[in-house]
Coordinates of C-alpha atoms and ligand atoms in Angstrom, one line a residue:
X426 CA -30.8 -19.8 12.5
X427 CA -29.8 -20.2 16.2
X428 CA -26.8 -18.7 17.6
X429 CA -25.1 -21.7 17.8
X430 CA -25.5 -22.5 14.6
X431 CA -23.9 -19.2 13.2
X432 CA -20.7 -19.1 11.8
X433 CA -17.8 -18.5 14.6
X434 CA -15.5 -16.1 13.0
X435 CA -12.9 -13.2 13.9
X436 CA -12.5 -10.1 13.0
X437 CA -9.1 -8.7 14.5
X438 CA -10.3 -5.0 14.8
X439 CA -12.5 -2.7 14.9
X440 CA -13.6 -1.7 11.0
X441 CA -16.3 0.7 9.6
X442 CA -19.7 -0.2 10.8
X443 CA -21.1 -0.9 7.1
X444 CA -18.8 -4.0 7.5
X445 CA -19.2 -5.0 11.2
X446 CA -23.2 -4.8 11.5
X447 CA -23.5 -7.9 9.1
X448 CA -20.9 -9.7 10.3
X449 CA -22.5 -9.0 14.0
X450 CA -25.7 -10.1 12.6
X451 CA -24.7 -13.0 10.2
X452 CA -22.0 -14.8 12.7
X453 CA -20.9 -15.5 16.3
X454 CA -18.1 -12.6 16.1
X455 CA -15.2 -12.0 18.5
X456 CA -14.0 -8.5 17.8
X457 CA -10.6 -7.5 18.7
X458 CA -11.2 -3.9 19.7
X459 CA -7.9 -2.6 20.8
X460 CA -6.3 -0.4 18.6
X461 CA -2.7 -2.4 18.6
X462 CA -3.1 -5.8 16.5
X463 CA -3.4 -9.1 18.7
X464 CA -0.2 -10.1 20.2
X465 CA 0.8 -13.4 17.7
X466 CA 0.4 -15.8 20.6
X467 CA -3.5 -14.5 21.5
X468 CA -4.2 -14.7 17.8
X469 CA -3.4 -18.2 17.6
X470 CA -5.3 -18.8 20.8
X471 CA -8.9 -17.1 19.5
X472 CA -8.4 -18.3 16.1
X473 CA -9.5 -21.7 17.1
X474 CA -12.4 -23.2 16.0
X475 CA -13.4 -20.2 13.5
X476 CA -15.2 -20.8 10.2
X477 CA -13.5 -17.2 9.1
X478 CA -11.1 -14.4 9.8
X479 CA -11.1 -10.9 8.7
X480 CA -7.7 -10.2 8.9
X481 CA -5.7 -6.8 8.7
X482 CA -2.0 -6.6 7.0
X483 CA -0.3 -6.7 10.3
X484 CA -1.5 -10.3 10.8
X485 CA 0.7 -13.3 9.1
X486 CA -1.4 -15.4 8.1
X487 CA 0.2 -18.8 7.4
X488 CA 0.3 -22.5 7.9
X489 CA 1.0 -22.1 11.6
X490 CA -2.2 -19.9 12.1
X491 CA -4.4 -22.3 9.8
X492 CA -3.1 -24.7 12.0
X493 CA -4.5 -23.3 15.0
X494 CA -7.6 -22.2 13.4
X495 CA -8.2 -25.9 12.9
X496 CA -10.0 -27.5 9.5
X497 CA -13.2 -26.2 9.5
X498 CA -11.3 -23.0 8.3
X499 CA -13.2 -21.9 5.1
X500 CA -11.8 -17.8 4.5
X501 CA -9.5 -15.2 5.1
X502 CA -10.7 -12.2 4.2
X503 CA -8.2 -9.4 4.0
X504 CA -9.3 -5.9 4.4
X505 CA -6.4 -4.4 2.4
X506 CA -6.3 -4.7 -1.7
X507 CA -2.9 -6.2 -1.1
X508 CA -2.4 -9.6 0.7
X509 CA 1.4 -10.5 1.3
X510 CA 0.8 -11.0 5.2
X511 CA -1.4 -14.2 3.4
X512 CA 0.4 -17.3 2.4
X513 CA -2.2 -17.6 -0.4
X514 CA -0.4 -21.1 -2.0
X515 CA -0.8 -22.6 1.5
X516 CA -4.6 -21.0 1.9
X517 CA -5.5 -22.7 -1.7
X518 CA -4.0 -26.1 -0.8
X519 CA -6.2 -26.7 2.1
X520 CA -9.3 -25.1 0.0
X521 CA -9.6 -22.0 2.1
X522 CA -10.7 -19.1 0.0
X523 CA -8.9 -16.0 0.3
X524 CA -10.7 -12.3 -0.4
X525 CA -9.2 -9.2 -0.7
X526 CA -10.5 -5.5 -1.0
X527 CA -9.3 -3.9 -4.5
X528 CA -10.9 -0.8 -7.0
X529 CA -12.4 1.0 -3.7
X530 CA -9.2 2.2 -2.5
X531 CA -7.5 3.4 -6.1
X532 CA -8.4 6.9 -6.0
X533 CA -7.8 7.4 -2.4
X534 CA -4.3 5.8 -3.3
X535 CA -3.6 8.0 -5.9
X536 CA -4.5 10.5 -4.4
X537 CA -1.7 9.7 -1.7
X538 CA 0.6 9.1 -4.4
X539 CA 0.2 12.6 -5.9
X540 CA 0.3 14.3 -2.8
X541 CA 3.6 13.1 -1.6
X542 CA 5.0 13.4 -5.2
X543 CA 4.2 17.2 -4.7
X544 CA 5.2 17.8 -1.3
X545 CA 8.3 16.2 -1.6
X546 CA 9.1 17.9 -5.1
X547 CA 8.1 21.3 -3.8
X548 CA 9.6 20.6 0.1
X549 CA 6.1 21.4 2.0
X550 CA 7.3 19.3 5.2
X551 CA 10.5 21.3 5.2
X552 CA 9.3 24.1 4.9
X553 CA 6.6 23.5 7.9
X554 CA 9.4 22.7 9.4
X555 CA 11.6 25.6 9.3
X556 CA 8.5 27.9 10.0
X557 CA 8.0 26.0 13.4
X558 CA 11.9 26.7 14.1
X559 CA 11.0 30.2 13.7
X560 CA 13.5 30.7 10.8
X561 CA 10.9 32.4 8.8
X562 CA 12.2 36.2 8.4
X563 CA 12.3 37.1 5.2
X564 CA 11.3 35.9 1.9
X565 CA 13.9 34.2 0.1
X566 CA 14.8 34.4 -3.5
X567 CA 17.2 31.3 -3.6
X568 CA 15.0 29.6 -0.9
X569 CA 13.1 26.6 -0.7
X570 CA 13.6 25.6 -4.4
X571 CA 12.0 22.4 -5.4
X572 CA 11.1 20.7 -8.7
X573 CA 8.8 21.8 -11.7
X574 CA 6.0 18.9 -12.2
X575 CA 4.0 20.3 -15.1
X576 CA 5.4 18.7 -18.7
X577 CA 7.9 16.2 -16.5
X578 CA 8.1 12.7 -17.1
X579 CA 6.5 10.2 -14.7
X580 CA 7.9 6.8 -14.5
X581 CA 4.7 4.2 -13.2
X582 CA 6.4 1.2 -11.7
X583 CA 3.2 -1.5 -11.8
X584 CA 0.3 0.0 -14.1
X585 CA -2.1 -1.6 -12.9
X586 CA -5.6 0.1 -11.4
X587 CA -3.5 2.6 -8.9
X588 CA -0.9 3.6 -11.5
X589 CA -3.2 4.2 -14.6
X590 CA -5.3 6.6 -11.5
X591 CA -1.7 8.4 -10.9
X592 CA -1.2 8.4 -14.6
X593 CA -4.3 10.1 -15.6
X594 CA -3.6 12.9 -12.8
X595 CA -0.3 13.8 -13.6
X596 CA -1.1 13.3 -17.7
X597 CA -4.2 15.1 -17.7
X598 CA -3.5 17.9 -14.8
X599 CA 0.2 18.2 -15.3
X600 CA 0.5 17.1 -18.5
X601 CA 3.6 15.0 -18.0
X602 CA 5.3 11.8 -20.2
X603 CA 4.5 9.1 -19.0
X604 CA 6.5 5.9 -19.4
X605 CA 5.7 2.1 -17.3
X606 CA 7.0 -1.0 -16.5
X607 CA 5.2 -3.7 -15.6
X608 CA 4.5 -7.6 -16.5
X609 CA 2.0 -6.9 -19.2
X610 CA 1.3 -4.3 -21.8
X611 CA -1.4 -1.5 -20.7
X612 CA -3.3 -0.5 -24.0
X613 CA -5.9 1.8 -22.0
X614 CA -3.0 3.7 -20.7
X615 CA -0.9 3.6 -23.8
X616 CA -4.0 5.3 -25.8
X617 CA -5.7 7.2 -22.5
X618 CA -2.1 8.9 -21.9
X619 CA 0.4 7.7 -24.7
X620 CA 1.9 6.0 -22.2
X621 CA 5.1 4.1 -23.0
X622 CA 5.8 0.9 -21.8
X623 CA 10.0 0.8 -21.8
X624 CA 12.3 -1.2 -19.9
X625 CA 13.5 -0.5 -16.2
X626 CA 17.0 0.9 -17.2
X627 CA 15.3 2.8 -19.4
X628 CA 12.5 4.1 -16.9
X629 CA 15.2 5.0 -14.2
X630 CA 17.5 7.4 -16.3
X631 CA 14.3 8.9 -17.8
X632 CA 12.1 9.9 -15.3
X633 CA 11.4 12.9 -13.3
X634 CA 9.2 11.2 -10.7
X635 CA 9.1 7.2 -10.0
X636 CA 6.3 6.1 -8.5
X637 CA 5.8 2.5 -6.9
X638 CA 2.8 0.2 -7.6
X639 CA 3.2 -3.3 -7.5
X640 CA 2.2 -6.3 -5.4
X641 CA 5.4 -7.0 -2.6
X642 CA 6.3 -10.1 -3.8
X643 CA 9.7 -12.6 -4.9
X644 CA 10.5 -10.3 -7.9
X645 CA 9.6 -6.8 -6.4
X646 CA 11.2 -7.1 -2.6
X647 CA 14.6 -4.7 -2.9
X648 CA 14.1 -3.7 -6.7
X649 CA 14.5 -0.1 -5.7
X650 CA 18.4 -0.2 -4.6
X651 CA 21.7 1.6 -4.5
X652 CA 21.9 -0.5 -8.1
X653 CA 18.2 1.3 -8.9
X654 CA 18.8 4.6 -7.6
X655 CA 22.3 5.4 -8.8
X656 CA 20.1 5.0 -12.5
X657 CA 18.2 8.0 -11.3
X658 CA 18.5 11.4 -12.1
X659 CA 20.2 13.6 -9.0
X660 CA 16.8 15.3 -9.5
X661 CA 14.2 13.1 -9.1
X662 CA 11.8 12.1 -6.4
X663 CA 10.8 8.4 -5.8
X664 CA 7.7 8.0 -4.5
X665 CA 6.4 4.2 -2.8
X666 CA 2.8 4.0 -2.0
X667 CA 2.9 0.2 -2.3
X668 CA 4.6 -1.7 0.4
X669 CA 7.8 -0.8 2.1
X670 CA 10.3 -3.8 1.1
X671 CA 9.9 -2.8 -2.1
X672 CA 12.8 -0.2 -1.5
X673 CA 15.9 -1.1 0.6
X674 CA 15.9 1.3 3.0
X675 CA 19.8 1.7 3.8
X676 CA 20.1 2.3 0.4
X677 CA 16.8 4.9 -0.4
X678 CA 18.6 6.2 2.9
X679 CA 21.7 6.7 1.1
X680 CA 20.8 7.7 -1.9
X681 CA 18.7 10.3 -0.3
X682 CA 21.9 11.8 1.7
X683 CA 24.5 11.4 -1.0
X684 CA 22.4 13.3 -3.6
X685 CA 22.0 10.6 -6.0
X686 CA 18.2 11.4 -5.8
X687 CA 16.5 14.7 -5.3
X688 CA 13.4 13.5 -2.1
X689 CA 11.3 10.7 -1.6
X690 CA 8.0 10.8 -0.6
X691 CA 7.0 7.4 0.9
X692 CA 3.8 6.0 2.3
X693 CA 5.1 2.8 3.3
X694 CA 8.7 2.1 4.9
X695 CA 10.7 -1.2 6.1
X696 CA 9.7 -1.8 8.9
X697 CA 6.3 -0.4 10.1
X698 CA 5.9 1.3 12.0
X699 CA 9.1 3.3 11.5
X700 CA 11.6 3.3 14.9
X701 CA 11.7 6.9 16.1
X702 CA 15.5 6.7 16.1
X703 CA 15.1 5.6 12.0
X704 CA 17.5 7.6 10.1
X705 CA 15.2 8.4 7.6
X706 CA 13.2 10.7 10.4
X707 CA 15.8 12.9 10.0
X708 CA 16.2 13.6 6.4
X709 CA 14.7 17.1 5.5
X710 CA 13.9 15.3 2.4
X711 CA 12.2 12.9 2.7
X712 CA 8.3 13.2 3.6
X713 CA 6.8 10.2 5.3
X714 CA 3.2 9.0 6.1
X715 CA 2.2 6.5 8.5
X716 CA 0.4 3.8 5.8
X717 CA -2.4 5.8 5.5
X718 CA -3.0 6.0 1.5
X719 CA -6.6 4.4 1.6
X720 CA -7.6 6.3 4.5
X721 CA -10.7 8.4 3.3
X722 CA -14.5 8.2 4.1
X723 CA -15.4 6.3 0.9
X724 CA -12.5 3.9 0.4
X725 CA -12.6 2.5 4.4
X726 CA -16.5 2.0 4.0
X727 CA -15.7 0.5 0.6
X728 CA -13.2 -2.3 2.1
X729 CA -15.7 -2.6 5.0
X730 CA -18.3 -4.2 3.1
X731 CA -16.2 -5.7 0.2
X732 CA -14.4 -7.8 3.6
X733 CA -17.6 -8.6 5.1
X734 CA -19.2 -9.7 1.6
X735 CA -16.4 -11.5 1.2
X736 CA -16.0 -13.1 4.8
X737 CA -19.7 -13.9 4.9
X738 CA -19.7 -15.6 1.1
X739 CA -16.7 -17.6 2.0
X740 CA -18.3 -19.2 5.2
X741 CA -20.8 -20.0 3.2
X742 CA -18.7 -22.0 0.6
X743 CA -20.1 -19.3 -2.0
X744 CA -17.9 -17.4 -4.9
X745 CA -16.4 -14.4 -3.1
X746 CA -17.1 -11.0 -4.3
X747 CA -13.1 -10.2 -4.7
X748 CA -11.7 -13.5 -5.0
X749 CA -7.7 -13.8 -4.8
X750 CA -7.8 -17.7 -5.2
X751 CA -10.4 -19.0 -7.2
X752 CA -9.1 -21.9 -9.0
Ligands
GLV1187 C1 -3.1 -1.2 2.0 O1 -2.0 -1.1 2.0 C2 -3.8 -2.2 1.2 O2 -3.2 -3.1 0.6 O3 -5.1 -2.1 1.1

């Protein structure tokens, strides 16, 4: 194939090599290599004339930027399990597949989920903290108390791949109760774990720990509010791993300082990234990372080649390996 006949596509940033080398090879690429995401009005502008786009989740993809990137448009492929920054409905009405990157990143983002859960129940940040201050002189009988995990009750909000990973953690190594809500029932984790699907009331006033891990969509945006988090118990820690409107901030904000929770421990936030003068920064507990819950060796290389599988199928009009609109 001559280079003019290849594929023009772009990829808007630099992504694990296992992913870029075909992409290089198979397509006429334009990399965007700076480590801040294309400014909106530069994306429209190099999106023109491309056949596909491997896309990141701080690019909105909509009708504006299909628009731009003219008909010839055949896939987005998103290298994120999740795809909200995608207007999917408007992707599958002009026949543009969409791909996204699931199953390679569940461990890593259970993984994250656990570890916030215990470092916000046992106040590791805090404690960092207050050595750094130089506060640490003696060791304190009534200090630093946090909460007890093993034989708790976790409360899985979403059980799908991520929350049954979570679920078999904290059932298996901590040997907690674990109740769900979701759309549909779970039978692997209702005989793996004796899990318990109950309803959201139900979930809230029970749980020790309530951790988030559904799609950001209609339904999910704001379900954790003051409404939500005046259910829970003044001891428990929420933990979101999933995507940052799913809590209202002000209120997680306020819940945290009033005491109607006990921490949070939150991997996403509203907005990202977080203003420096964001309240939230300043709460003792409260632990916060910067969206990084699939970031491990495996998973990145993972989503590397599932997006480039799925980028090069889709310019080829073939079935895409992870397929969010196939019909
Ligand atoms: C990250 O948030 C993802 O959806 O992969």
């Amino acid at each position: 194939m001559s280079v003019n006949e290849k594929p023009r596509v772009l990829v808007t940033r630099l992504i694990p090599d296992v992913g870029l080398r075909p992409v290089l090879q198979e397509c006429r690429a334009e990399v965007w290599e700076e480590p801040l995401p294309p400014p909106r009005d530069v994306l429209l502008e190099k999106v023109a004339g491309c056949e596909g786009i491997l896309s990141l989740l701080t690019e909105r993809i909509d009708a504006e930027l299909m628009d731009a990137a003219g008909p010839q448009l055949k896939v987005i492929s998103n290298f994120a399990v999740g795809f909200n920054n995608i207007d999917v409905e408007e992707a599958t009405r002009r026949g543009i597949r969409v791909g996204n990157t699931p199953g390679v990143l569940t461990e890593a983002t259970a993984d994250m989920a656990f570890a916030l859960l215990i470092s916000a129940s046992r106040r590791i940040v805090e404690a960092q903290e207050y050595i750094r201050q130089g506060n640490w002189k003696t060791w304190e009988p009534l200090g630093h108390i946090g909460q007890d995990l093993a034989g708790k009750t976790l409360g899985i909000v979403g059980m799908g791949r991520i929350g049954h990973a979570l679920a078999r953690r904290c059932h298996g190594g901590w040997d907690m109760r674990i109740l769900y809500v979701d759309k549909f029932r779970n039978e692997a984790a209702e005989q793996d774990f004796d899990a318990q699907r109950v309803e959201w009331s139900t979930l809230l006033a029970e749980s020790d720990f309530v951790s988030v891990h559904v799609d950001l969509n209609s339904e999910t945006e704001e379900m954790f509010d003051r409404d939500a988090f005046v259910q829970m118990k003044p001891t428990a820690v929420f933990v979101n791993s999933a995507r940052g409107p799913i809590h209202n901030q002000q209120d997680l904000y306020e819940a945290l300082v009033g005491g109607e929770i006990f921490a949070a421990g939150l991997d996403v936030t509203n907005p990202e990234p977080l203003g420096l003068d964001d309240p939230l920064l300043k709460l003792s507990n409260c632990v916060i990372a910067p969206h990084i819950a699939s970031g491990t060796v495996s998973s990145r290389n993972g989503m590397a080649e599932i997006a480039a599988d799925n980028l090069l199928a889709g310019v080829r009009e073939q079935p895409l390996r992870c397929w969010v609109n196939p019909n």
